[in-house]
Amino acid sequence: MLLWFKALHVFFMVAWFAGIFYLPRLFVYHAECEHQPTRETFKVMERRLWWFVTPFALLTLVFGLGLIHIYGMEWFRHSHWLHAKLALVVPLYFYHGYLYYLMKQFAADNNRHSPRFYRLINEVPALGLLVIVCLAILKPNF
């Protein structure tokens, strides 16, 4: 059971991250686009992608919490690497929500940011993922 939860947690995390890596890239192209029919296509792509990956974000959370439950609260209390990991994961859920907000601005033709802004925020989850994976694999003692 434990290994299934780990496998599903990792699978849904990878699928979620694929979406939150790609959605800001779509925003870059959308912000650069002047052709209205193409902009409408971007709106559809962005909406569909966000709704496609959101269940993956939720299932990542469900299986992560399931792992904590399986290992037990005593293990959780002593796993300081996990506390650091969770301190990085929580902002990623807020980032996911922020992508929804940006998507809604594009949908209303009310984009307020440059393509450069979207290029910069596209890097945020990659840096977070690097540290999260290192914490999960190395499990450093703090």
Coordinates of C-alpha atoms in Angstrom, one line a residue:
M1 CA 0.0 0.0 0.0
L2 CA 2.8 2.4 0.9
L3 CA 4.6 2.0 -2.4
W4 CA 1.3 2.5 -4.3
F5 CA 0.8 5.8 -2.5
K6 CA 4.3 6.9 -3.2
A7 CA 4.0 6.0 -6.9
L8 CA 0.7 7.8 -7.3
H9 CA 1.9 10.8 -5.3
V10 CA 4.9 11.1 -7.6
F11 CA 2.9 10.5 -10.8
F12 CA 0.3 13.1 -10.0
M13 CA 3.0 15.6 -8.9
V14 CA 4.8 15.1 -12.3
A15 CA 1.5 15.6 -14.2
W16 CA 0.7 18.7 -12.1
F17 CA 4.1 20.2 -12.7
A18 CA 3.9 19.6 -16.4
G19 CA 0.8 21.8 -16.4
I20 CA 2.2 24.6 -14.2
F21 CA 5.4 24.6 -16.4
Y22 CA 3.4 24.9 -19.6
L23 CA 0.6 27.3 -18.6
P24 CA 2.9 30.4 -18.0
R25 CA 4.5 29.6 -21.4
L26 CA 1.1 29.8 -23.0
F27 CA 0.7 33.2 -21.2
V28 CA 4.0 34.4 -22.8
Y29 CA 2.7 33.5 -26.3
H30 CA -0.8 35.0 -25.5
A31 CA 0.7 38.3 -24.2
E32 CA 2.8 38.5 -27.4
C33 CA -0.1 37.8 -29.8
E34 CA -1.9 40.6 -31.7
H35 CA -4.1 38.3 -33.8
Q36 CA -7.6 38.1 -32.1
P37 CA -8.6 34.7 -33.5
T38 CA -5.3 33.3 -32.2
R39 CA -5.8 35.0 -28.8
E40 CA -9.2 33.3 -28.6
T41 CA -7.5 30.0 -29.2
F42 CA -5.0 30.7 -26.4
K43 CA -7.9 31.4 -24.0
V44 CA -9.4 27.9 -24.8
M45 CA -6.0 26.2 -24.4
E46 CA -5.3 28.0 -21.1
R47 CA -8.7 27.2 -19.6
R48 CA -8.5 23.5 -20.7
L49 CA -5.0 23.1 -19.4
W50 CA -5.8 24.6 -16.0
W51 CA -8.8 22.5 -15.5
F52 CA -6.9 19.4 -16.7
V53 CA -4.1 19.7 -14.3
T54 CA -6.0 21.0 -11.2
P55 CA -7.2 17.4 -10.3
F56 CA -3.6 16.4 -10.5
A57 CA -2.7 19.1 -7.9
L58 CA -5.5 17.8 -5.7
L59 CA -4.5 14.1 -6.1
T60 CA -0.9 15.0 -5.3
L61 CA -2.1 16.5 -2.0
V62 CA -4.4 13.5 -1.3
F63 CA -1.7 11.0 -1.8
G64 CA 0.9 13.1 0.1
L65 CA -1.4 13.4 3.1
G66 CA -2.1 9.6 2.7
L67 CA 1.7 9.0 3.0
I68 CA 1.9 11.1 6.2
H69 CA -1.0 9.1 7.6
I70 CA 0.6 5.8 6.7
Y71 CA 3.9 6.8 8.2
G72 CA 2.2 8.2 11.3
M73 CA 2.4 11.4 13.3
E74 CA 5.4 10.4 15.3
W75 CA 7.4 10.0 12.0
F76 CA 5.9 13.3 10.8
R77 CA 7.0 15.2 13.9
H78 CA 10.6 14.0 13.5
S79 CA 10.8 14.5 9.7
H80 CA 12.1 18.0 9.6
W81 CA 13.1 17.6 5.9
L82 CA 9.4 17.1 5.3
H83 CA 8.5 20.3 7.1
A84 CA 10.9 22.2 4.8
K85 CA 9.4 20.4 1.8
L86 CA 5.8 21.4 2.9
A87 CA 7.0 25.0 3.4
L88 CA 7.8 25.0 -0.3
V89 CA 4.8 23.0 -1.5
V90 CA 2.2 25.3 0.1
P91 CA 3.3 28.3 -1.9
L92 CA 3.1 26.2 -5.1
Y93 CA -0.6 25.7 -4.4
F94 CA -1.0 29.5 -4.1
Y95 CA 1.0 29.8 -7.3
H96 CA -1.5 27.4 -9.0
G97 CA -4.3 29.6 -7.8
Y98 CA -2.5 32.7 -9.1
L99 CA -2.2 31.1 -12.5
Y100 CA -6.0 30.7 -12.4
Y101 CA -6.3 34.5 -11.6
L102 CA -4.0 35.3 -14.6
M103 CA -6.0 33.0 -16.8
K104 CA -9.2 34.8 -15.9
Q105 CA -7.5 38.1 -16.7
F106 CA -6.6 36.9 -20.2
A107 CA -10.1 35.5 -20.6
A108 CA -11.5 39.0 -20.0
D109 CA -8.9 40.6 -22.3
N110 CA -7.5 42.3 -19.3
N111 CA -3.8 41.2 -19.3
R112 CA -1.7 43.6 -17.3
H113 CA 1.7 42.0 -17.7
S114 CA 4.4 41.8 -20.3
P115 CA 5.7 38.6 -21.9
R116 CA 8.9 39.0 -19.8
F117 CA 6.8 38.8 -16.6
Y118 CA 5.4 35.5 -17.7
R119 CA 8.8 34.2 -18.6
L120 CA 10.0 35.1 -15.1
I121 CA 7.1 33.4 -13.3
N122 CA 7.6 30.4 -15.5
E123 CA 10.9 29.7 -13.6
V124 CA 9.3 29.8 -10.1
P125 CA 8.0 26.2 -10.0
A126 CA 11.2 24.8 -11.5
L127 CA 13.3 26.2 -8.7
G128 CA 10.8 25.0 -6.1
L129 CA 10.7 21.5 -7.7
L130 CA 14.5 21.2 -7.6
V131 CA 14.6 21.9 -3.8
I132 CA 11.5 19.7 -3.1
V133 CA 13.0 16.7 -4.9
C134 CA 16.4 17.2 -3.2
L135 CA 14.6 17.3 0.2
A136 CA 12.5 14.2 -0.6
I137 CA 15.5 12.2 -1.9
L138 CA 18.2 13.3 0.5
K139 CA 16.1 13.7 3.6
P140 CA 18.7 15.9 5.3
N141 CA 18.7 16.1 9.1
F142 CA 18.1 19.6 10.3

